[in-house]
CSV table of C-alpha atoms in Angstrom, one decimal:
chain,number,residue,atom,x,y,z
A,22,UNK,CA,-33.2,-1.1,24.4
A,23,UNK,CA,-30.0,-2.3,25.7
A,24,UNK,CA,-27.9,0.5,27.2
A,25,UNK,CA,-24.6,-0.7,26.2
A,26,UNK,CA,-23.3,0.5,22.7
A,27,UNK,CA,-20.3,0.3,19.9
A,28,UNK,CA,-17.9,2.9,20.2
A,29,UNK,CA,-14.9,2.1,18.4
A,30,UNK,CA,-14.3,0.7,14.8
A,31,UNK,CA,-14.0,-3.1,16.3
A,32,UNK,CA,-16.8,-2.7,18.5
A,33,UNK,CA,-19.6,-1.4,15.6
A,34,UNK,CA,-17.8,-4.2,13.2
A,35,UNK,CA,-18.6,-7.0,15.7
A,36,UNK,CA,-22.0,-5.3,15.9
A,37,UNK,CA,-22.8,-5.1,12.5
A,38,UNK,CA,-21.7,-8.5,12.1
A,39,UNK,CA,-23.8,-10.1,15.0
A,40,UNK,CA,-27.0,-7.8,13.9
A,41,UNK,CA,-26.9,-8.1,10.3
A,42,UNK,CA,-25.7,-12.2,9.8
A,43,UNK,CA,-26.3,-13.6,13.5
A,44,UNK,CA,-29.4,-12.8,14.2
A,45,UNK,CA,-30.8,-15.9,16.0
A,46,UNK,CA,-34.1,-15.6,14.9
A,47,UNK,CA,-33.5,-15.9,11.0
A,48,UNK,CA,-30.6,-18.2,11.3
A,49,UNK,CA,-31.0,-20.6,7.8
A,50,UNK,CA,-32.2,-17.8,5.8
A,51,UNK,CA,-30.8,-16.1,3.0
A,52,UNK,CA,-30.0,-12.6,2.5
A,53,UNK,CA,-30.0,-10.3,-1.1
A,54,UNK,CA,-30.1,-7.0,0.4
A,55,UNK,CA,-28.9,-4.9,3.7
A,56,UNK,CA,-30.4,-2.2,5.0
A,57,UNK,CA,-28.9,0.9,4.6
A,58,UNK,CA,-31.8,3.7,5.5
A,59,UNK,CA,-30.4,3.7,9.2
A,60,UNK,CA,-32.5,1.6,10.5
A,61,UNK,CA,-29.7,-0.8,12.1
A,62,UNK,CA,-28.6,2.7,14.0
A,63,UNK,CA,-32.0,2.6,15.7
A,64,UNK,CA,-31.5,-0.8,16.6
A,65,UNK,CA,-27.5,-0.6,18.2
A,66,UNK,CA,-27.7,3.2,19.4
A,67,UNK,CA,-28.1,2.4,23.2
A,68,UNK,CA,-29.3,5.7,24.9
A,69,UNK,CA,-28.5,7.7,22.2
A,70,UNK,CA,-30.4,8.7,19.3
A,71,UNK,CA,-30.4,7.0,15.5
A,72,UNK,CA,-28.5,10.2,14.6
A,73,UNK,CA,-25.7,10.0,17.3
A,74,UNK,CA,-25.1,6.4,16.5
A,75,UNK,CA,-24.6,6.9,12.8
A,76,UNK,CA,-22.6,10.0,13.7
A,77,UNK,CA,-20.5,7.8,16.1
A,78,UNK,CA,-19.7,4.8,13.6
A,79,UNK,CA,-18.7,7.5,10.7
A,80,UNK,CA,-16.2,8.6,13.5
A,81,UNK,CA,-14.7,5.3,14.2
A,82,UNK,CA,-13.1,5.2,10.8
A,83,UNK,CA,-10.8,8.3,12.0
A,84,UNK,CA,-9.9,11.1,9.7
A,85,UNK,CA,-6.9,9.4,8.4
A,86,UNK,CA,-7.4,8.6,4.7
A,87,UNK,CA,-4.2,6.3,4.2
A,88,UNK,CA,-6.0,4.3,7.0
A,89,UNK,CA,-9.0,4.0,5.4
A,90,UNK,CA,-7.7,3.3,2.0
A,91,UNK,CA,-5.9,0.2,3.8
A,92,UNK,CA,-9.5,-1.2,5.1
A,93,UNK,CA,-10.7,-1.1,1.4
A,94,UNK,CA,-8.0,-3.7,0.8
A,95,UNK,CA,-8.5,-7.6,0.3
A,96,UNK,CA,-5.7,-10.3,2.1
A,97,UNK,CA,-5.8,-13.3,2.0
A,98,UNK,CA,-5.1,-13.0,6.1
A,99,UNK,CA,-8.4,-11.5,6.2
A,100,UNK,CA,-9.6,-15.4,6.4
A,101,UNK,CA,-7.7,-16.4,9.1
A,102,UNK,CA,-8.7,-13.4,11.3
A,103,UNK,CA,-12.5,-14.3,10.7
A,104,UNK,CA,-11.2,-17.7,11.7
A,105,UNK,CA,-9.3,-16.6,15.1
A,106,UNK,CA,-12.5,-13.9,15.7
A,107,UNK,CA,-14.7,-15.8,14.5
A,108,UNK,CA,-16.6,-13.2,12.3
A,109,UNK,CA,-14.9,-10.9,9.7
A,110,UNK,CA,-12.9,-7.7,10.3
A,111,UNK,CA,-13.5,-5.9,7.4
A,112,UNK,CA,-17.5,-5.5,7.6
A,113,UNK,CA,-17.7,-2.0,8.7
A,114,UNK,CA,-15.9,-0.4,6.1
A,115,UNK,CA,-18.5,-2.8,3.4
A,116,UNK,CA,-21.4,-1.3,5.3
A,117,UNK,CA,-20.2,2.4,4.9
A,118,UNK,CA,-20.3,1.5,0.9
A,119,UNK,CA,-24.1,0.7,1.1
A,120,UNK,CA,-24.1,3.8,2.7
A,121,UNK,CA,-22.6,5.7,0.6
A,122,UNK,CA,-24.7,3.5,-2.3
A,123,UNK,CA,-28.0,4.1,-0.5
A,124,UNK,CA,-27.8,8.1,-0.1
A,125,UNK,CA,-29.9,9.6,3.0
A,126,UNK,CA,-31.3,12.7,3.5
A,127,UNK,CA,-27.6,14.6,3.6
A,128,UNK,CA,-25.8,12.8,0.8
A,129,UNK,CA,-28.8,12.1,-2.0
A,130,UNK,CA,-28.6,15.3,-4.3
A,131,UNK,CA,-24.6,14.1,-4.6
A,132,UNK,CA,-25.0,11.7,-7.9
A,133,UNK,CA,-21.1,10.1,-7.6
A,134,UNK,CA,-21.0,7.0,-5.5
A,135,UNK,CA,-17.5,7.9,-4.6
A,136,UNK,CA,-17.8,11.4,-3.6
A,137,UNK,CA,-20.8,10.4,-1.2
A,138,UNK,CA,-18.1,8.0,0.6
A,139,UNK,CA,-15.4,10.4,1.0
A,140,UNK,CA,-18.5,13.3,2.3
A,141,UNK,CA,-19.4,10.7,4.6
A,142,UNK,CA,-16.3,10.7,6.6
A,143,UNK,CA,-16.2,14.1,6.7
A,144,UNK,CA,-13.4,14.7,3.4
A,145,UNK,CA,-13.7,17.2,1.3
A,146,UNK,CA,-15.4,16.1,-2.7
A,147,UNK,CA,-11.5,15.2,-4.1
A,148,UNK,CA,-11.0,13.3,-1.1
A,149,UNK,CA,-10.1,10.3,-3.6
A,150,UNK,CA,-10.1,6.2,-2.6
A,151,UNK,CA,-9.3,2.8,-4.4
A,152,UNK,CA,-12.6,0.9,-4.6
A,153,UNK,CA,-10.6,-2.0,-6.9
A,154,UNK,CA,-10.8,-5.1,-4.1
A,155,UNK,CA,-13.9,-4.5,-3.4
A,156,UNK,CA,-15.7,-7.2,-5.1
A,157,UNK,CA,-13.0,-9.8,-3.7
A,158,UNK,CA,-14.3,-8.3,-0.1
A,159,UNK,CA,-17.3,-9.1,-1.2
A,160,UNK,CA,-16.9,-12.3,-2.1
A,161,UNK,CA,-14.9,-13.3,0.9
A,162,UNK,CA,-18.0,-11.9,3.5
A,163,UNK,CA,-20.4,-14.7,0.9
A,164,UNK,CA,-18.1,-17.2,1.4
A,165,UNK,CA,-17.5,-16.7,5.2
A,166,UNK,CA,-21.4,-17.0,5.5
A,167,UNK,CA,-21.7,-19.9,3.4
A,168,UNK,CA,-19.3,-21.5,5.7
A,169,UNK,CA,-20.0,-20.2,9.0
A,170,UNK,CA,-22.3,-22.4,11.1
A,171,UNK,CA,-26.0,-20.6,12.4
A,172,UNK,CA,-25.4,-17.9,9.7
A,173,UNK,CA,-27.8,-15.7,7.4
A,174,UNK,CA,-26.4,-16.4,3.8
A,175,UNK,CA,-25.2,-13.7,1.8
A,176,UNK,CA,-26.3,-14.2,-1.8
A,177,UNK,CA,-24.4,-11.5,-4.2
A,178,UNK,CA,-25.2,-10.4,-7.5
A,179,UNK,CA,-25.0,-12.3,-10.3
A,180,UNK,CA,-21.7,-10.6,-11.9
A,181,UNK,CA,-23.3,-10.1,-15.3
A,182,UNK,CA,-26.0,-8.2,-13.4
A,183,UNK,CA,-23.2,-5.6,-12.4
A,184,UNK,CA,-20.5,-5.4,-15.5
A,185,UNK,CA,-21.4,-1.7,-15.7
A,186,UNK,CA,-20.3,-1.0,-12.5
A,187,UNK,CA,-17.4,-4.0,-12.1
A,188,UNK,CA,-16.1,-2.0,-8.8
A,189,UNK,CA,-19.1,-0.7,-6.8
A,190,UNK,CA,-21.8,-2.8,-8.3
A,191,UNK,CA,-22.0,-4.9,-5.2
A,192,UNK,CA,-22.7,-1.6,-2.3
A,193,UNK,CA,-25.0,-0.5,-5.1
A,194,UNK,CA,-27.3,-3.6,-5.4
A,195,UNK,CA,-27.0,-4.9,-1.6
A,196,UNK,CA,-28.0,-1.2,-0.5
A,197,UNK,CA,-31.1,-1.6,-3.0
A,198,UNK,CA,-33.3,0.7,-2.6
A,199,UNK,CA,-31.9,3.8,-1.8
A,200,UNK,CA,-33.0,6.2,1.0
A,201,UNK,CA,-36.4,7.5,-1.1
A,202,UNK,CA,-37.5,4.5,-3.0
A,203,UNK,CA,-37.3,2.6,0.1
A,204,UNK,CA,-39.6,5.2,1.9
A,205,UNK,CA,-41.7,4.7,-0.8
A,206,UNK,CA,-42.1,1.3,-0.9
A,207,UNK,CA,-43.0,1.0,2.5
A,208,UNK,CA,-45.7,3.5,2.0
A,209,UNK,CA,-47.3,1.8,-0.5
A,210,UNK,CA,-46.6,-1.9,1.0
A,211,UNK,CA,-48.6,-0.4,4.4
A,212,UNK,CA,-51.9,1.8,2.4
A,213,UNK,CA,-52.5,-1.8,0.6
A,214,UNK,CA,-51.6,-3.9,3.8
A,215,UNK,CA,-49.2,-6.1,2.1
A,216,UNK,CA,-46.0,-7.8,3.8
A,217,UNK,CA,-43.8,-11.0,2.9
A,218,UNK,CA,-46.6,-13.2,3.8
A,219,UNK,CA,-48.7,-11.7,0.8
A,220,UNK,CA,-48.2,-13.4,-2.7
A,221,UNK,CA,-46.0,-12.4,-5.1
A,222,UNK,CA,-48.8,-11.8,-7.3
A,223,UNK,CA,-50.2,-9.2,-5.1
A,224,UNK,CA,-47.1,-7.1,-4.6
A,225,UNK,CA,-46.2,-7.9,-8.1
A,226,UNK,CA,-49.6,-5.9,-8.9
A,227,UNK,CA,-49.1,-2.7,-6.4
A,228,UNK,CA,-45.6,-1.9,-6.8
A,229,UNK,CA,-46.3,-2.3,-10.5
A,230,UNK,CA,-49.0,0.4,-10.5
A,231,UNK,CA,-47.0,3.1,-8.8
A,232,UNK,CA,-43.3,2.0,-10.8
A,233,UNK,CA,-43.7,5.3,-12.5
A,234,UNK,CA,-42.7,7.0,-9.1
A,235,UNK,CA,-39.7,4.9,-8.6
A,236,UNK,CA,-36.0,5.5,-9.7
A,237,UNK,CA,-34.7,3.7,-12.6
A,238,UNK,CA,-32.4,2.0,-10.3
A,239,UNK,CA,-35.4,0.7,-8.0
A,240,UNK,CA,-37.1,-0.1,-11.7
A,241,UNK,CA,-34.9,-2.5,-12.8
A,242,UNK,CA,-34.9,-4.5,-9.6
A,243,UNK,CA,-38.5,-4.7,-9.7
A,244,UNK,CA,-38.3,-5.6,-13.2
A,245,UNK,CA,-36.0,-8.7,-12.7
A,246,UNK,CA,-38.0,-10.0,-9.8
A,247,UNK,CA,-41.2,-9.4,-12.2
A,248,UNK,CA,-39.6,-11.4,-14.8
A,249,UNK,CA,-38.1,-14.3,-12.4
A,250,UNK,CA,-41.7,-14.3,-11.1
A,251,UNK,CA,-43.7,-14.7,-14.0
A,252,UNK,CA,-41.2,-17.0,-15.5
A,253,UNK,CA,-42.5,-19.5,-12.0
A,254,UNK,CA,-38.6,-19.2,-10.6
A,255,UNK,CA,-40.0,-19.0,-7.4
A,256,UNK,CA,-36.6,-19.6,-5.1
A,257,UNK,CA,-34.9,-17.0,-7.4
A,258,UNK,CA,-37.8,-14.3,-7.2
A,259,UNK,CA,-38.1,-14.8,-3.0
A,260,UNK,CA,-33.9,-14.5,-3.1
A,261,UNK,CA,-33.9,-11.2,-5.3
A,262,UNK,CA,-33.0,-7.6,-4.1
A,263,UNK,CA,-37.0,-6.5,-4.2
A,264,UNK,CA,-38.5,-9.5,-2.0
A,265,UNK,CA,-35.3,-9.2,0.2
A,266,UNK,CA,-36.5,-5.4,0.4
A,267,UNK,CA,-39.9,-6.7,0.8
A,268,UNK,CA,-39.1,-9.1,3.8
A,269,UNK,CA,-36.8,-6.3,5.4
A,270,UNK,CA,-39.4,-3.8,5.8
A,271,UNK,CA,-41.6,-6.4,7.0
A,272,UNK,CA,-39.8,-7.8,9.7
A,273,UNK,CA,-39.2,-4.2,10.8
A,274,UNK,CA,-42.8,-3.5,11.1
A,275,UNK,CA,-43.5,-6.8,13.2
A,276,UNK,CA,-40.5,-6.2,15.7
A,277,UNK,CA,-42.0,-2.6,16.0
A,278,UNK,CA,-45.7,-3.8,16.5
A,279,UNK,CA,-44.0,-6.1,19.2
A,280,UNK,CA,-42.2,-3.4,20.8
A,281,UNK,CA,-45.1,-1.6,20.8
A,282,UNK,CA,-48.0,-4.4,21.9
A,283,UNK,CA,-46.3,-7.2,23.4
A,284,UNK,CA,-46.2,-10.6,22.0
A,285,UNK,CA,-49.1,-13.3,22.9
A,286,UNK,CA,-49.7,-16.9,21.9
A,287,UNK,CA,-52.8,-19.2,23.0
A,288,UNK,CA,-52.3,-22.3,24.7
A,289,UNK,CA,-54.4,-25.2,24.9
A,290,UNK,CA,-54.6,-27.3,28.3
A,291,UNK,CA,-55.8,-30.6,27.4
A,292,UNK,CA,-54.0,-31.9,31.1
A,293,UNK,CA,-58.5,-33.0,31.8
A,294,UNK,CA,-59.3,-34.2,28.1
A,295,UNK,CA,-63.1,-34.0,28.6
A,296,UNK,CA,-62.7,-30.0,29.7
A,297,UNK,CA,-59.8,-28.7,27.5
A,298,UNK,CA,-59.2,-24.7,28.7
A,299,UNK,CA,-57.6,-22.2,26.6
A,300,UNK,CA,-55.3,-19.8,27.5
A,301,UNK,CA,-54.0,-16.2,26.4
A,302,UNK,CA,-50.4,-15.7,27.3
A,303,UNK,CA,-49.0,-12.1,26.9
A,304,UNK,CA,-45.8,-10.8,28.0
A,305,UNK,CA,-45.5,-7.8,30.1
A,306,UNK,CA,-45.6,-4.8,28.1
């Protein structure tokens, strides 16, 4: 783990930004769902724990509220700062929304979106914040990756999919699932050895049998990705909020079973075609 870490608001934007939509190793893919269970605080904590990382981005936004409530808005400079940084400004204070939208193990017997944000950053419950550009921040992260050469794509929402919730609809469905239905998931994903190489049909047919167990929230994700699925809209069903969830804990799992065994690969020397060898090549572990 690298011993270097984000300390200030910049630094764990820049991070989040490289981590979450730079990742080399899923550049050209698309992305319908960000973690949010604190797993990306594992990954950029440096020497200190998960919990002293999270602590120490929540900190970055200061305690000044008139400071945060200017982060939450959308300019149309924003653009031409991504442009001269070359990645957007304004992605940290997105990512404490899914946070807020996810709920962990401090925050999830609070029910109001907006209260969780403000107990996040250490404000008391009538601690009170404009969520109305949200969306257009949004938007303008979707279109950055769209343009933005060697870039996960952000795929949003359909809008329809979120008129309930016109202002926060977005943290809520890119944080999908929440802090417990995501445990959950995996557990079951894991006792019936499925991951996003398995077939829809399978997962389909596990999730399905436990749904009872799940929030309604977690339910009608499942349910859309069900329908897109058995209506054969294959490419919509792999982009939904579920399979994204799906892939996510997935890709976890194998980076951890790497970290943990090493990688290996078999080569085949065919330098003396009538005694081809074969070789096991391992890193160190």
């Amino acid at each position: 783990m690298d011993s270097s870490f984000p300390v200030t608001l910049e630094e764990w934007n820049t991070a989040l930004v490289k981590a979450i939509f730079l990742e080399s190793s899923r550049v050209g893919s698309t992305l319908s769902r960000i973690d949010a269970t604190g797993r990306i605080f594992e990954q950029l904590a440096g020497t200190r724990t998960k919990e002293e990382a999270k602590k120490c981005f929540l900190n970055s936004f200061g305690n000044d509220s008139s400071k945060i409530r200017r982060y939450l808005r959308d300019e149309s400079q924003l653009d031409v700062l991504a442009q001269l940084k070359g990645y957007p400004s304004y992605f940290a204070i997105l990512y404490l929304t899914l946070l807020a939208a996810s709920a962990d193990d401090d925050t999830h017997e609070e029910g109001d979106f907006r209260v969780r944000f403000a107990v996040l950053l250490g404000f008391n419950k009538s601690q009170t914040f404009s969520f109305s550009d949200l969306p257009k921040l949004w938007k303008r992260i979707e279109h950055w990756t769209r343009r933005k050469p060697n870039c996960i794509r952000l795929i949003l929402p359909h809008s329809e999919s979120i008129k309930n919730e016109r202002l926060i609809g977005y943290s809520k469905r890119i944080a999908f699932p929440n802090y417990k239905d995501e445990t959950l998931l995996r557990n079951i994903l894991s006792d019936n050895k499925l991951d996003y190489h398995s077939t829809f049909e399978l997962v389909n047919k596990s999730i399905h049998q436990k749904i009872s167990f799940f929030s309604e929230t977690f339910k009608y994700e499942f349910f859309e990705f069900r329908t897109l699925f058995l209506n054969a809209s294959m490419q919509k069903a792999y982009d939904s909020p579920f399979w994204g969830a799906v892939r996510d804990i997935s890709k976890y799992t194998e980076k951890e079973q790497i970290k943990n065994n090493g990688q290996f690969c078999i080569q085949l020397d065919l330098s003396e075609p009538e005694y081809p060898e074969l070789y096991l090549l391992m890193n160190d572990i």
